[in-house]
Amino acid sequence: MEPKKFYVTDACISCGLCEKVCPLQNIKFVNGKPIWNHNCTHCMACISRCPKEAIEYGKHSHGLPRYTCPKS
């Protein structure tokens, strides 16, 4: 699936957690910011785990709370 709608805001601190939690190793850092490749299942692990809520998915996630399962 195409990750066209994923983007990062200026709140990104380049911690790399999104890259680490991606189960498909689909996120790479370029100039200190995450870039999504074309092997995305839209699992939303990157959005859910971002400590600064800096990752958005189009207009669908803007202003919405993030959720992380307490057992993960």
Short mmCIF file of N, CA, C and O in Angstrom, two decimals:
data_model
loop_
_atom_site.label_atom_id
_atom_site.label_comp_id
_atom_site.label_asym_id
_atom_site.label_seq_id
_atom_site.Cartn_x
_atom_site.Cartn_y
_atom_site.Cartn_z
N MET A 1 0.83 -1.17 0.00
CA MET A 1 0.00 0.00 0.00
C MET A 1 0.88 1.25 0.00
O MET A 1 1.96 1.25 0.57
N GLU A 2 0.38 2.29 -0.59
CA GLU A 2 1.12 3.54 -0.67
C GLU A 2 0.95 4.35 0.61
O GLU A 2 -0.17 4.57 1.05
N PRO A 3 2.03 4.80 1.18
CA PRO A 3 1.98 5.61 2.41
C PRO A 3 1.93 7.11 2.12
O PRO A 3 2.47 7.91 2.86
N LYS A 4 1.30 7.51 1.04
CA LYS A 4 1.34 8.90 0.58
C LYS A 4 0.87 9.91 1.62
O LYS A 4 1.33 11.04 1.62
N LYS A 5 -0.05 9.52 2.48
CA LYS A 5 -0.63 10.50 3.40
C LYS A 5 0.17 10.69 4.70
O LYS A 5 -0.12 11.59 5.47
N PHE A 6 1.16 9.84 4.95
CA PHE A 6 1.97 10.00 6.16
C PHE A 6 2.89 11.21 6.02
O PHE A 6 3.51 11.42 4.98
N TYR A 7 2.98 11.98 7.09
CA TYR A 7 3.94 13.08 7.11
C TYR A 7 4.30 13.39 8.56
O TYR A 7 3.64 12.95 9.49
N VAL A 8 5.37 14.12 8.72
CA VAL A 8 5.86 14.47 10.05
C VAL A 8 5.81 15.99 10.20
O VAL A 8 6.08 16.72 9.27
N THR A 9 5.42 16.42 11.39
CA THR A 9 5.34 17.85 11.67
C THR A 9 6.66 18.36 12.25
O THR A 9 7.58 17.57 12.52
N ASP A 10 6.71 19.63 12.52
CA ASP A 10 7.91 20.23 13.11
C ASP A 10 8.14 19.77 14.55
O ASP A 10 9.20 20.03 15.11
N ALA A 11 7.15 19.09 15.13
CA ALA A 11 7.30 18.58 16.50
C ALA A 11 8.25 17.38 16.56
O ALA A 11 8.68 16.99 17.64
N CYS A 12 8.62 16.82 15.41
CA CYS A 12 9.52 15.66 15.35
C CYS A 12 10.86 16.00 15.98
O CYS A 12 11.48 17.02 15.65
N ILE A 13 11.32 15.12 16.88
CA ILE A 13 12.62 15.31 17.54
C ILE A 13 13.67 14.33 17.01
O ILE A 13 14.74 14.19 17.60
N SER A 14 13.36 13.64 15.93
CA SER A 14 14.28 12.70 15.28
C SER A 14 14.76 11.61 16.22
O SER A 14 15.91 11.19 16.17
N CYS A 15 13.86 11.11 17.08
CA CYS A 15 14.25 10.08 18.05
C CYS A 15 14.43 8.70 17.40
O CYS A 15 15.10 7.85 17.95
N GLY A 16 13.80 8.48 16.24
CA GLY A 16 13.95 7.22 15.54
C GLY A 16 13.03 6.11 16.00
O GLY A 16 13.11 4.99 15.49
N LEU A 17 12.16 6.38 16.94
CA LEU A 17 11.27 5.33 17.45
C LEU A 17 10.34 4.81 16.37
O LEU A 17 10.08 3.61 16.30
N CYS A 18 9.86 5.67 15.50
CA CYS A 18 8.97 5.23 14.42
C CYS A 18 9.67 4.20 13.53
O CYS A 18 9.09 3.20 13.13
N GLU A 19 10.93 4.44 13.25
CA GLU A 19 11.72 3.52 12.43
C GLU A 19 11.89 2.17 13.15
O GLU A 19 11.77 1.12 12.53
N LYS A 20 12.10 2.23 14.46
CA LYS A 20 12.31 1.01 15.24
C LYS A 20 11.05 0.16 15.39
O LYS A 20 11.13 -1.06 15.42
N VAL A 21 9.89 0.81 15.50
CA VAL A 21 8.66 0.04 15.74
C VAL A 21 7.97 -0.43 14.46
O VAL A 21 7.05 -1.25 14.53
N CYS A 22 8.40 0.03 13.32
CA CYS A 22 7.77 -0.39 12.06
C CYS A 22 8.03 -1.87 11.83
O CYS A 22 9.18 -2.29 11.66
N PRO A 23 6.98 -2.70 11.81
CA PRO A 23 7.19 -4.13 11.66
C PRO A 23 7.71 -4.54 10.28
O PRO A 23 8.24 -5.63 10.13
N LEU A 24 7.58 -3.67 9.30
CA LEU A 24 8.05 -3.98 7.95
C LEU A 24 9.34 -3.26 7.58
O LEU A 24 9.79 -3.32 6.44
N GLN A 25 9.93 -2.56 8.56
CA GLN A 25 11.16 -1.80 8.32
C GLN A 25 10.99 -0.89 7.11
O GLN A 25 11.84 -0.80 6.25
N ASN A 26 9.85 -0.21 7.09
CA ASN A 26 9.46 0.62 5.97
C ASN A 26 9.85 2.09 6.13
O ASN A 26 9.76 2.86 5.20
N ILE A 27 10.28 2.47 7.32
CA ILE A 27 10.61 3.87 7.58
C ILE A 27 12.12 4.04 7.66
O ILE A 27 12.80 3.29 8.35
N LYS A 28 12.61 5.01 6.95
CA LYS A 28 14.04 5.36 6.97
C LYS A 28 14.16 6.85 7.28
O LYS A 28 13.26 7.62 6.98
N PHE A 29 15.27 7.24 7.86
CA PHE A 29 15.50 8.65 8.17
C PHE A 29 16.35 9.30 7.09
O PHE A 29 17.39 8.77 6.70
N VAL A 30 15.89 10.45 6.62
CA VAL A 30 16.62 11.26 5.64
C VAL A 30 16.67 12.67 6.20
O VAL A 30 15.61 13.26 6.50
N ASN A 31 17.85 13.18 6.38
CA ASN A 31 18.04 14.52 6.95
C ASN A 31 17.32 14.68 8.28
O ASN A 31 16.71 15.72 8.57
N GLY A 32 17.34 13.63 9.09
CA GLY A 32 16.77 13.69 10.43
C GLY A 32 15.26 13.54 10.52
O GLY A 32 14.70 13.70 11.59
N LYS A 33 14.60 13.24 9.41
CA LYS A 33 13.14 13.09 9.41
C LYS A 33 12.75 11.75 8.78
O LYS A 33 13.41 11.26 7.87
N PRO A 34 11.66 11.13 9.26
CA PRO A 34 11.25 9.84 8.71
C PRO A 34 10.65 9.97 7.31
O PRO A 34 9.96 10.94 7.01
N ILE A 35 10.97 8.99 6.50
CA ILE A 35 10.42 8.87 5.16
C ILE A 35 9.80 7.47 5.05
O ILE A 35 10.44 6.48 5.41
N TRP A 36 8.58 7.39 4.56
CA TRP A 36 7.89 6.11 4.42
C TRP A 36 8.09 5.58 3.01
O TRP A 36 7.88 6.30 2.03
N ASN A 37 8.50 4.34 2.91
CA ASN A 37 8.69 3.69 1.62
C ASN A 37 7.36 3.09 1.17
O ASN A 37 6.32 3.38 1.74
N HIS A 38 7.39 2.22 0.21
CA HIS A 38 6.17 1.71 -0.41
C HIS A 38 5.67 0.38 0.15
O HIS A 38 4.76 -0.21 -0.39
N ASN A 39 6.24 -0.08 1.25
CA ASN A 39 5.84 -1.37 1.81
C ASN A 39 5.11 -1.13 3.14
O ASN A 39 5.52 -1.60 4.18
N CYS A 40 4.01 -0.40 3.09
CA CYS A 40 3.29 0.01 4.30
C CYS A 40 1.95 -0.70 4.39
O CYS A 40 1.19 -0.75 3.42
N THR A 41 1.65 -1.25 5.56
CA THR A 41 0.34 -1.89 5.77
C THR A 41 -0.61 -1.00 6.56
O THR A 41 -1.70 -1.42 6.91
N HIS A 42 -0.18 0.21 6.85
CA HIS A 42 -0.99 1.17 7.61
C HIS A 42 -1.35 0.61 8.99
O HIS A 42 -2.48 0.76 9.45
N CYS A 43 -0.40 0.00 9.64
CA CYS A 43 -0.63 -0.55 10.98
C CYS A 43 -0.71 0.56 12.03
O CYS A 43 -1.21 0.34 13.12
N MET A 44 -0.19 1.72 11.70
CA MET A 44 -0.21 2.91 12.55
C MET A 44 0.69 2.81 13.79
O MET A 44 0.55 3.59 14.72
N ALA A 45 1.61 1.86 13.79
CA ALA A 45 2.55 1.75 14.91
C ALA A 45 3.38 3.03 15.04
O ALA A 45 3.63 3.51 16.14
N CYS A 46 3.77 3.61 13.92
CA CYS A 46 4.59 4.82 13.96
C CYS A 46 3.82 5.98 14.59
O CYS A 46 4.35 6.70 15.43
N ILE A 47 2.56 6.13 14.22
CA ILE A 47 1.73 7.20 14.78
C ILE A 47 1.51 6.97 16.27
O ILE A 47 1.63 7.88 17.09
N SER A 48 1.19 5.76 16.63
CA SER A 48 0.85 5.44 18.02
C SER A 48 2.03 5.57 18.97
O SER A 48 1.86 5.93 20.13
N ARG A 49 3.22 5.28 18.50
CA ARG A 49 4.41 5.28 19.37
C ARG A 49 5.19 6.58 19.39
O ARG A 49 6.07 6.75 20.21
N CYS A 50 4.90 7.49 18.51
CA CYS A 50 5.64 8.76 18.46
C CYS A 50 5.46 9.52 19.77
O CYS A 50 4.34 9.89 20.13
N PRO A 51 6.55 9.78 20.50
CA PRO A 51 6.42 10.44 21.81
C PRO A 51 5.97 11.89 21.71
O PRO A 51 5.50 12.46 22.69
N LYS A 52 6.08 12.50 20.56
CA LYS A 52 5.70 13.90 20.38
C LYS A 52 4.44 14.06 19.53
O LYS A 52 4.06 15.19 19.20
N GLU A 53 3.81 12.95 19.16
CA GLU A 53 2.63 12.98 18.28
C GLU A 53 2.91 13.82 17.03
O GLU A 53 2.08 14.59 16.57
N ALA A 54 4.11 13.64 16.49
CA ALA A 54 4.56 14.43 15.35
C ALA A 54 4.21 13.80 14.01
O ALA A 54 4.39 14.43 12.97
N ILE A 55 3.72 12.57 14.01
CA ILE A 55 3.38 11.88 12.77
C ILE A 55 1.88 11.99 12.55
O ILE A 55 1.08 11.73 13.44
N GLU A 56 1.53 12.38 11.34
CA GLU A 56 0.12 12.51 10.98
C GLU A 56 -0.16 11.67 9.75
O GLU A 56 0.75 11.32 8.99
N TYR A 57 -1.43 11.36 9.56
CA TYR A 57 -1.87 10.62 8.37
C TYR A 57 -2.94 11.46 7.70
O TYR A 57 -4.12 11.43 8.06
N GLY A 58 -2.53 12.27 6.76
CA GLY A 58 -3.44 13.18 6.08
C GLY A 58 -4.17 14.04 7.10
O GLY A 58 -3.60 14.50 8.08
N LYS A 59 -5.46 14.24 6.87
CA LYS A 59 -6.29 15.00 7.81
C LYS A 59 -6.99 14.06 8.79
O LYS A 59 -7.68 14.52 9.69
N HIS A 60 -6.78 12.75 8.63
CA HIS A 60 -7.49 11.76 9.43
C HIS A 60 -7.03 11.69 10.88
O HIS A 60 -7.80 11.32 11.75
N SER A 61 -5.79 12.01 11.16
CA SER A 61 -5.26 11.86 12.52
C SER A 61 -5.05 13.19 13.23
O SER A 61 -4.84 13.21 14.44
N HIS A 62 -5.13 14.28 12.52
CA HIS A 62 -4.84 15.60 13.08
C HIS A 62 -5.76 15.92 14.26
O HIS A 62 -6.97 15.88 14.15
N GLY A 63 -5.14 16.16 15.41
CA GLY A 63 -5.88 16.53 16.61
C GLY A 63 -6.51 15.39 17.37
O GLY A 63 -7.14 15.59 18.40
N LEU A 64 -6.34 14.17 16.88
CA LEU A 64 -6.92 13.01 17.55
C LEU A 64 -5.92 12.41 18.53
O LEU A 64 -4.72 12.42 18.29
N PRO A 65 -6.42 11.85 19.64
CA PRO A 65 -5.51 11.22 20.60
C PRO A 65 -4.88 9.96 20.01
O PRO A 65 -5.46 9.31 19.13
N ARG A 66 -3.71 9.63 20.49
CA ARG A 66 -3.02 8.41 20.07
C ARG A 66 -3.31 7.32 21.09
O ARG A 66 -3.49 7.59 22.27
N TYR A 67 -3.31 6.08 20.63
CA TYR A 67 -3.56 4.97 21.54
C TYR A 67 -2.48 3.92 21.36
O TYR A 67 -2.10 3.58 20.24
N THR A 68 -1.98 3.42 22.46
CA THR A 68 -1.02 2.32 22.47
C THR A 68 -1.55 1.27 23.42
O THR A 68 -1.84 1.56 24.58
N CYS A 69 -1.67 0.06 22.94
CA CYS A 69 -2.14 -1.03 23.79
C CYS A 69 -1.19 -1.18 24.97
O CYS A 69 0.02 -1.27 24.78
N PRO A 70 -1.72 -1.23 26.17
CA PRO A 70 -0.84 -1.31 27.34
C PRO A 70 0.03 -2.58 27.40
O PRO A 70 1.02 -2.60 28.08
N LYS A 71 -0.34 -3.61 26.67
CA LYS A 71 0.43 -4.85 26.70
C LYS A 71 1.46 -4.92 25.60
O LYS A 71 2.13 -5.93 25.44
N SER A 72 1.61 -3.89 24.81
CA SER A 72 2.59 -3.95 23.71
C SER A 72 3.83 -3.17 24.02
O SER A 72 3.94 -2.44 24.94
#
